[in-house]
């Protein structure tokens, strides 16, 4: 979901409700439906069977912007051009397409939730024109790099990137255990959110940040490195001052329109702290690239120093 041209539109990631995973925009107007199959050598007929949940959603009253089958691999007889890993029906060989249709028809006929009268050639061909196939050819670390906007100096170690991937995956898996949804009927798309089987784009960014700096900067209170700055604040204004810093940090982290600027800033802060571990927050602030600071528009001087302190305390534990 992070590797699409329209990824910035996706706000909710709904787990095991409409399908294995369904993306939803912030106002529930647009849905991206994804079915996942992990096997590496799926035959065309097997792939057809795996399309059944996507086909069910295609036939439903809800409109989905995208129908995506995510697979670990496909057999050598499936693709016209084997170098293309994201493609539509145009890159599926004719014989493979026919086998895929055969598998889809068999699987659809076996499901009580699909009316047999809907399993027509017209419906299936219309559906296949909308399917996007994605063959998983990436390491887990590459998916995380898409979140942090390819800032390699921020996290270069493969094991850390893989740990971030695993943490997000485990968080996603935990959502499957929240409330039973088998047999649930909803009338509007946004009703899916009532069952809390979702993550948000903000949750994913926060999980990533937590792993990089070894702390939750939203929940863990005032960082120790910020205390010398806080002491200069009048006692009666301390709470408001801290709250302003926390609000600025939250805005910066969760502002999807400035995601690249946020990760660039974190990369600059992170590397200056690693290079100069004995410097205090004020000194680190003065070392930051001026253009990077200016582009981080959700921060002012003091709230940025608060963020620097959060990062410093986290990575120097």
Short mmCIF file of C-alpha atoms in Angstrom, two decimals:
data_model
loop_
_atom_site.label_atom_id
_atom_site.label_comp_id
_atom_site.label_asym_id
_atom_site.label_seq_id
_atom_site.Cartn_x
_atom_site.Cartn_y
_atom_site.Cartn_z
CA UNK A 1 0.00 0.00 0.00
CA UNK A 2 3.00 2.29 0.50
CA UNK A 3 4.40 1.64 -2.97
CA UNK A 4 1.48 2.96 -5.01
CA UNK A 5 1.30 6.32 -6.75
CA UNK A 6 -1.81 7.11 -4.73
CA UNK A 7 -0.43 5.86 -1.38
CA UNK A 8 -0.81 9.27 0.25
CA UNK A 9 -4.58 8.97 -0.11
CA UNK A 10 -4.73 5.83 2.05
CA UNK A 11 -5.38 6.66 5.70
CA UNK A 12 -6.96 3.50 7.20
CA UNK A 13 -5.67 -0.06 6.81
CA UNK A 14 -8.61 -2.35 7.67
CA UNK A 15 -7.53 -5.87 8.59
CA UNK A 16 -9.47 -9.04 7.74
CA UNK A 17 -12.83 -7.34 7.30
CA UNK A 18 -13.67 -6.81 3.63
CA UNK A 19 -10.60 -8.86 2.73
CA UNK A 20 -7.09 -9.64 4.03
CA UNK A 21 -6.38 -5.92 3.95
CA UNK A 22 -8.40 -2.98 2.68
CA UNK A 23 -7.14 0.57 2.35
CA UNK A 24 -9.59 3.40 3.00
CA UNK A 25 -9.19 7.14 2.57
CA UNK A 26 -9.75 9.52 5.48
CA UNK A 27 -13.45 10.04 4.75
CA UNK A 28 -14.32 6.45 3.67
CA UNK A 29 -15.07 7.56 0.09
CA UNK A 30 -12.44 5.33 -1.53
CA UNK A 31 -11.43 1.71 -0.92
CA UNK A 32 -8.42 -0.33 -2.07
CA UNK A 33 -9.13 -4.06 -1.70
CA UNK A 34 -6.25 -6.53 -1.30
CA UNK A 35 -6.16 -10.32 -1.15
CA UNK A 36 -2.84 -11.93 -0.22
CA UNK A 37 -1.47 -15.34 -1.23
CA UNK A 38 1.98 -16.24 0.09
CA UNK A 39 2.94 -19.24 -2.07
CA UNK A 40 5.81 -18.69 -4.52
CA UNK A 41 4.68 -20.83 -7.49
CA UNK A 42 0.94 -20.31 -7.79
CA UNK A 43 -0.58 -21.99 -10.84
CA UNK A 44 -3.07 -19.99 -12.97
CA UNK A 45 -5.97 -22.07 -11.65
CA UNK A 46 -4.87 -21.55 -8.05
CA UNK A 47 -4.66 -17.81 -8.66
CA UNK A 48 -8.20 -17.91 -10.04
CA UNK A 49 -9.40 -19.53 -6.82
CA UNK A 50 -7.61 -16.87 -4.77
CA UNK A 51 -9.53 -14.14 -6.60
CA UNK A 52 -12.87 -15.23 -5.15
CA UNK A 53 -13.03 -12.73 -2.24
CA UNK A 54 -12.09 -9.87 -4.55
CA UNK A 55 -14.79 -11.07 -6.97
CA UNK A 56 -17.35 -11.15 -4.14
CA UNK A 57 -16.51 -7.52 -3.33
CA UNK A 58 -16.68 -6.61 -7.02
CA UNK A 59 -20.27 -7.92 -7.06
CA UNK A 60 -21.23 -6.07 -3.85
CA UNK A 61 -23.02 -2.74 -3.59
CA UNK A 62 -19.80 -1.06 -2.45
CA UNK A 63 -17.50 0.44 -5.04
CA UNK A 64 -13.78 -0.34 -4.69
CA UNK A 65 -11.21 1.82 -6.46
CA UNK A 66 -8.76 -1.07 -6.80
CA UNK A 67 -8.85 -4.87 -6.61
CA UNK A 68 -5.35 -6.18 -5.83
CA UNK A 69 -4.07 -9.75 -5.64
CA UNK A 70 -0.73 -9.80 -3.82
CA UNK A 71 1.16 -13.05 -4.40
CA UNK A 72 4.50 -14.47 -3.31
CA UNK A 73 5.13 -15.66 -6.86
CA UNK A 74 3.52 -17.15 -9.96
CA UNK A 75 4.36 -20.12 -12.18
CA UNK A 76 6.46 -19.56 -15.29
CA UNK A 77 3.42 -20.00 -17.56
CA UNK A 78 1.50 -17.04 -16.07
CA UNK A 79 3.08 -13.80 -17.30
CA UNK A 80 3.69 -12.50 -20.81
CA UNK A 81 6.61 -10.40 -19.52
CA UNK A 82 8.15 -12.01 -16.44
CA UNK A 83 10.10 -8.85 -15.60
CA UNK A 84 6.93 -6.92 -14.74
CA UNK A 85 5.82 -7.45 -11.14
CA UNK A 86 2.81 -5.10 -11.02
CA UNK A 87 0.41 -5.62 -13.90
CA UNK A 88 -3.14 -6.10 -15.12
CA UNK A 89 -4.81 -8.81 -17.20
CA UNK A 90 -2.90 -7.61 -20.29
CA UNK A 91 0.25 -9.27 -18.97
CA UNK A 92 -1.41 -12.67 -18.40
CA UNK A 93 -1.00 -15.32 -21.10
CA UNK A 94 -4.17 -16.48 -22.84
CA UNK A 95 -3.95 -20.10 -21.65
CA UNK A 96 -3.21 -18.93 -18.11
CA UNK A 97 -6.17 -16.53 -18.24
CA UNK A 98 -8.50 -19.37 -19.26
CA UNK A 99 -7.23 -21.58 -16.42
CA UNK A 100 -7.60 -18.67 -14.02
CA UNK A 101 -11.23 -18.14 -15.08
CA UNK A 102 -11.86 -21.87 -14.61
CA UNK A 103 -10.47 -21.74 -11.07
CA UNK A 104 -12.47 -18.62 -10.21
CA UNK A 105 -15.73 -20.15 -11.47
CA UNK A 106 -15.19 -23.33 -9.45
CA UNK A 107 -14.35 -21.46 -6.26
CA UNK A 108 -17.19 -18.95 -6.66
CA UNK A 109 -19.72 -21.74 -7.21
CA UNK A 110 -18.61 -23.37 -3.94
CA UNK A 111 -19.25 -20.23 -1.88
CA UNK A 112 -22.60 -19.56 -0.25
CA UNK A 113 -21.93 -15.81 -0.23
CA UNK A 114 -21.89 -15.63 -4.05
CA UNK A 115 -25.13 -16.13 -5.96
CA UNK A 116 -24.62 -18.63 -8.80
CA UNK A 117 -26.56 -16.37 -11.15
CA UNK A 118 -23.77 -13.77 -10.77
CA UNK A 119 -21.06 -16.15 -12.00
CA UNK A 120 -21.34 -15.09 -15.62
CA UNK A 121 -18.68 -14.57 -18.29
CA UNK A 122 -19.65 -10.89 -18.50
CA UNK A 123 -19.17 -10.32 -14.77
CA UNK A 124 -15.91 -12.28 -14.64
CA UNK A 125 -14.37 -10.56 -17.68
CA UNK A 126 -15.41 -7.13 -16.33
CA UNK A 127 -13.85 -8.05 -12.99
CA UNK A 128 -10.58 -9.26 -14.53
CA UNK A 129 -10.21 -5.97 -16.37
CA UNK A 130 -10.04 -4.25 -12.97
CA UNK A 131 -7.63 -6.63 -11.22
CA UNK A 132 -4.08 -5.58 -10.41
CA UNK A 133 -1.59 -8.38 -9.76
CA UNK A 134 1.41 -7.66 -7.53
CA UNK A 135 4.22 -10.22 -7.32
CA UNK A 136 6.19 -9.77 -4.11
CA UNK A 137 9.80 -9.36 -5.20
CA UNK A 138 11.03 -7.18 -2.34
CA UNK A 139 12.77 -7.75 0.97
CA UNK A 140 10.89 -6.61 4.11
CA UNK A 141 13.37 -3.76 4.52
CA UNK A 142 12.32 -2.27 1.18
CA UNK A 143 8.74 -1.84 2.38
CA UNK A 144 9.96 0.07 5.43
CA UNK A 145 12.14 2.30 3.26
CA UNK A 146 8.94 3.33 1.47
CA UNK A 147 7.59 4.58 4.82
CA UNK A 148 10.67 6.61 5.74
CA UNK A 149 10.87 8.00 2.22
CA UNK A 150 14.23 6.47 1.31
CA UNK A 151 16.42 8.30 3.84
CA UNK A 152 19.21 5.70 4.05
CA UNK A 153 21.28 7.58 6.64
CA UNK A 154 18.35 7.39 9.05
CA UNK A 155 18.36 3.60 9.29
CA UNK A 156 20.91 1.66 7.28
CA UNK A 157 21.01 -1.60 9.21
CA UNK A 158 18.95 -4.34 7.60
CA UNK A 159 18.10 -5.91 10.96
CA UNK A 160 16.52 -2.67 12.23
CA UNK A 161 14.48 -2.25 9.06
CA UNK A 162 13.35 -5.86 9.32
CA UNK A 163 12.45 -5.34 12.99
CA UNK A 164 10.25 -2.39 12.01
CA UNK A 165 8.58 -4.52 9.34
CA UNK A 166 7.93 -7.31 11.85
CA UNK A 167 6.52 -4.90 14.43
CA UNK A 168 4.04 -3.45 11.93
CA UNK A 169 3.14 -6.95 10.72
CA UNK A 170 2.51 -8.14 14.30
CA UNK A 171 0.39 -5.08 15.03
CA UNK A 172 -1.63 -5.81 11.90
CA UNK A 173 -2.06 -9.46 12.89
CA UNK A 174 -3.29 -8.48 16.38
CA UNK A 175 -6.22 -6.63 14.82
CA UNK A 176 -7.66 -9.95 13.63
CA UNK A 177 -8.52 -10.85 17.23
CA UNK A 178 -10.61 -7.73 17.88
CA UNK A 179 -14.33 -8.56 17.73
CA UNK A 180 -15.86 -11.34 15.64
CA UNK A 181 -17.04 -9.99 12.29
CA UNK A 182 -18.17 -13.20 10.61
CA UNK A 183 -21.70 -12.62 9.32
CA UNK A 184 -21.68 -8.88 10.08
CA UNK A 185 -23.73 -6.82 7.61
CA UNK A 186 -22.92 -3.15 7.07
CA UNK A 187 -24.77 -0.61 4.97
CA UNK A 188 -22.09 2.05 4.56
CA UNK A 189 -18.33 1.69 4.16
CA UNK A 190 -17.45 3.75 7.23
CA UNK A 191 -19.32 1.27 9.47
CA UNK A 192 -16.31 -1.04 9.10
CA UNK A 193 -14.39 1.29 11.43
CA UNK A 194 -16.80 0.54 14.29
CA UNK A 195 -15.12 -2.84 14.75
CA UNK A 196 -11.65 -1.33 15.31
CA UNK A 197 -9.86 -3.85 13.12
CA UNK A 198 -7.80 -1.10 11.56
CA UNK A 199 -4.51 0.75 11.71
CA UNK A 200 -4.07 4.29 10.47
CA UNK A 201 -1.23 5.75 8.44
CA UNK A 202 -0.37 7.72 11.59
CA UNK A 203 -0.13 4.49 13.62
CA UNK A 204 2.33 3.07 11.09
CA UNK A 205 4.49 6.20 11.15
CA UNK A 206 4.50 6.23 14.97
CA UNK A 207 5.44 2.54 15.16
CA UNK A 208 8.32 3.23 12.78
CA UNK A 209 9.52 6.26 14.74
CA UNK A 210 9.29 4.38 18.05
CA UNK A 211 11.54 1.64 16.78
CA UNK A 212 14.12 4.10 15.39
CA UNK A 213 14.42 6.21 18.55
CA UNK A 214 13.58 3.47 21.10
CA UNK A 215 10.73 5.38 22.74
CA UNK A 216 7.20 6.62 22.17
CA UNK A 217 7.66 10.41 21.90
CA UNK A 218 3.92 11.01 22.24
CA UNK A 219 3.40 9.09 25.51
CA UNK A 220 6.69 9.11 27.44
CA UNK A 221 6.57 12.62 28.79
CA UNK A 222 9.24 15.30 28.96
CA UNK A 223 12.66 13.96 27.90
CA UNK A 224 15.53 14.36 30.33
CA UNK A 225 17.62 16.28 27.78
CA UNK A 226 14.92 18.95 27.59
CA UNK A 227 14.91 19.74 31.33
CA UNK A 228 17.58 22.53 31.14
CA UNK A 229 15.38 24.37 28.63
CA UNK A 230 12.21 23.73 30.62
CA UNK A 231 13.77 25.15 33.82
CA UNK A 232 13.91 28.59 32.22
CA UNK A 233 10.13 28.56 31.72
CA UNK A 234 8.01 30.18 34.49
CA UNK A 235 6.46 27.36 36.56
CA UNK A 236 2.90 28.54 35.88
CA UNK A 237 3.51 28.23 32.12
CA UNK A 238 5.25 24.86 32.09
CA UNK A 239 2.20 22.74 31.31
CA UNK A 240 1.14 24.96 28.41
CA UNK A 241 4.70 25.04 27.09
CA UNK A 242 5.04 21.25 27.15
CA UNK A 243 1.64 20.81 25.56
CA UNK A 244 2.54 23.19 22.73
CA UNK A 245 5.70 21.19 22.05
CA UNK A 246 3.80 17.91 22.07
CA UNK A 247 1.11 19.26 19.74
CA UNK A 248 3.74 20.49 17.29
CA UNK A 249 5.45 17.09 17.32
CA UNK A 250 2.14 15.30 16.73
CA UNK A 251 1.29 17.61 13.83
CA UNK A 252 4.69 17.04 12.24
CA UNK A 253 4.57 13.28 12.64
CA UNK A 254 1.01 12.84 11.41
CA UNK A 255 1.04 15.42 8.60
CA UNK A 256 1.03 13.15 5.54
CA UNK A 257 1.61 16.14 3.25
CA UNK A 258 4.98 16.76 4.87
CA UNK A 259 6.09 13.18 5.45
CA UNK A 260 9.28 13.49 3.42
CA UNK A 261 10.25 16.70 5.24
CA UNK A 262 9.66 15.00 8.61
CA UNK A 263 11.85 11.98 7.84
CA UNK A 264 14.55 14.25 6.37
CA UNK A 265 14.55 16.25 9.61
CA UNK A 266 14.71 13.11 11.74
CA UNK A 267 17.59 11.83 9.62
CA UNK A 268 19.51 15.07 10.18
CA UNK A 269 18.83 15.07 13.94
CA UNK A 270 19.65 11.38 14.29
CA UNK A 271 22.98 11.58 12.52
CA UNK A 272 24.10 14.73 14.32
CA UNK A 273 23.40 13.09 17.68
CA UNK A 274 25.25 9.91 16.69
CA UNK A 275 28.21 11.95 15.45
CA UNK A 276 28.23 14.32 18.45
CA UNK A 277 26.94 12.32 21.42
CA UNK A 278 28.23 14.77 24.07
CA UNK A 279 26.55 17.87 22.65
CA UNK A 280 23.40 19.18 24.31
CA UNK A 281 20.08 19.89 22.60
CA UNK A 282 20.92 23.54 21.83
CA UNK A 283 24.20 22.59 20.18
CA UNK A 284 22.54 19.86 18.08
CA UNK A 285 19.89 22.37 17.00
CA UNK A 286 22.61 24.72 15.73
CA UNK A 287 24.18 21.93 13.68
CA UNK A 288 21.01 21.10 11.74
CA UNK A 289 20.77 21.96 8.08
CA UNK A 290 18.96 25.31 7.80
CA UNK A 291 16.93 24.35 4.74
CA UNK A 292 15.77 21.11 6.36
CA UNK A 293 14.70 23.05 9.47
CA UNK A 294 12.75 25.58 7.40
CA UNK A 295 10.93 22.84 5.53
CA UNK A 296 9.68 21.33 8.81
CA UNK A 297 6.94 23.93 9.12
CA UNK A 298 5.02 22.28 11.95
CA UNK A 299 7.86 23.05 14.36
CA UNK A 300 9.12 26.30 15.85
CA UNK A 301 12.48 26.68 17.63
CA UNK A 302 11.39 25.38 21.03
CA UNK A 303 9.20 22.52 19.82
CA UNK A 304 11.99 21.39 17.51
CA UNK A 305 14.38 21.34 20.46
CA UNK A 306 11.79 19.24 22.31
CA UNK A 307 11.82 16.77 19.41
CA UNK A 308 15.64 16.73 19.37
CA UNK A 309 15.56 15.89 23.09
CA UNK A 310 13.13 13.03 22.45
CA UNK A 311 15.43 11.56 19.83
CA UNK A 312 18.58 12.12 21.93
CA UNK A 313 17.16 10.43 25.01
CA UNK A 314 15.84 7.53 22.96
CA UNK A 315 18.96 6.61 21.03
CA UNK A 316 21.34 7.25 23.93
CA UNK A 317 19.63 5.02 26.49
#
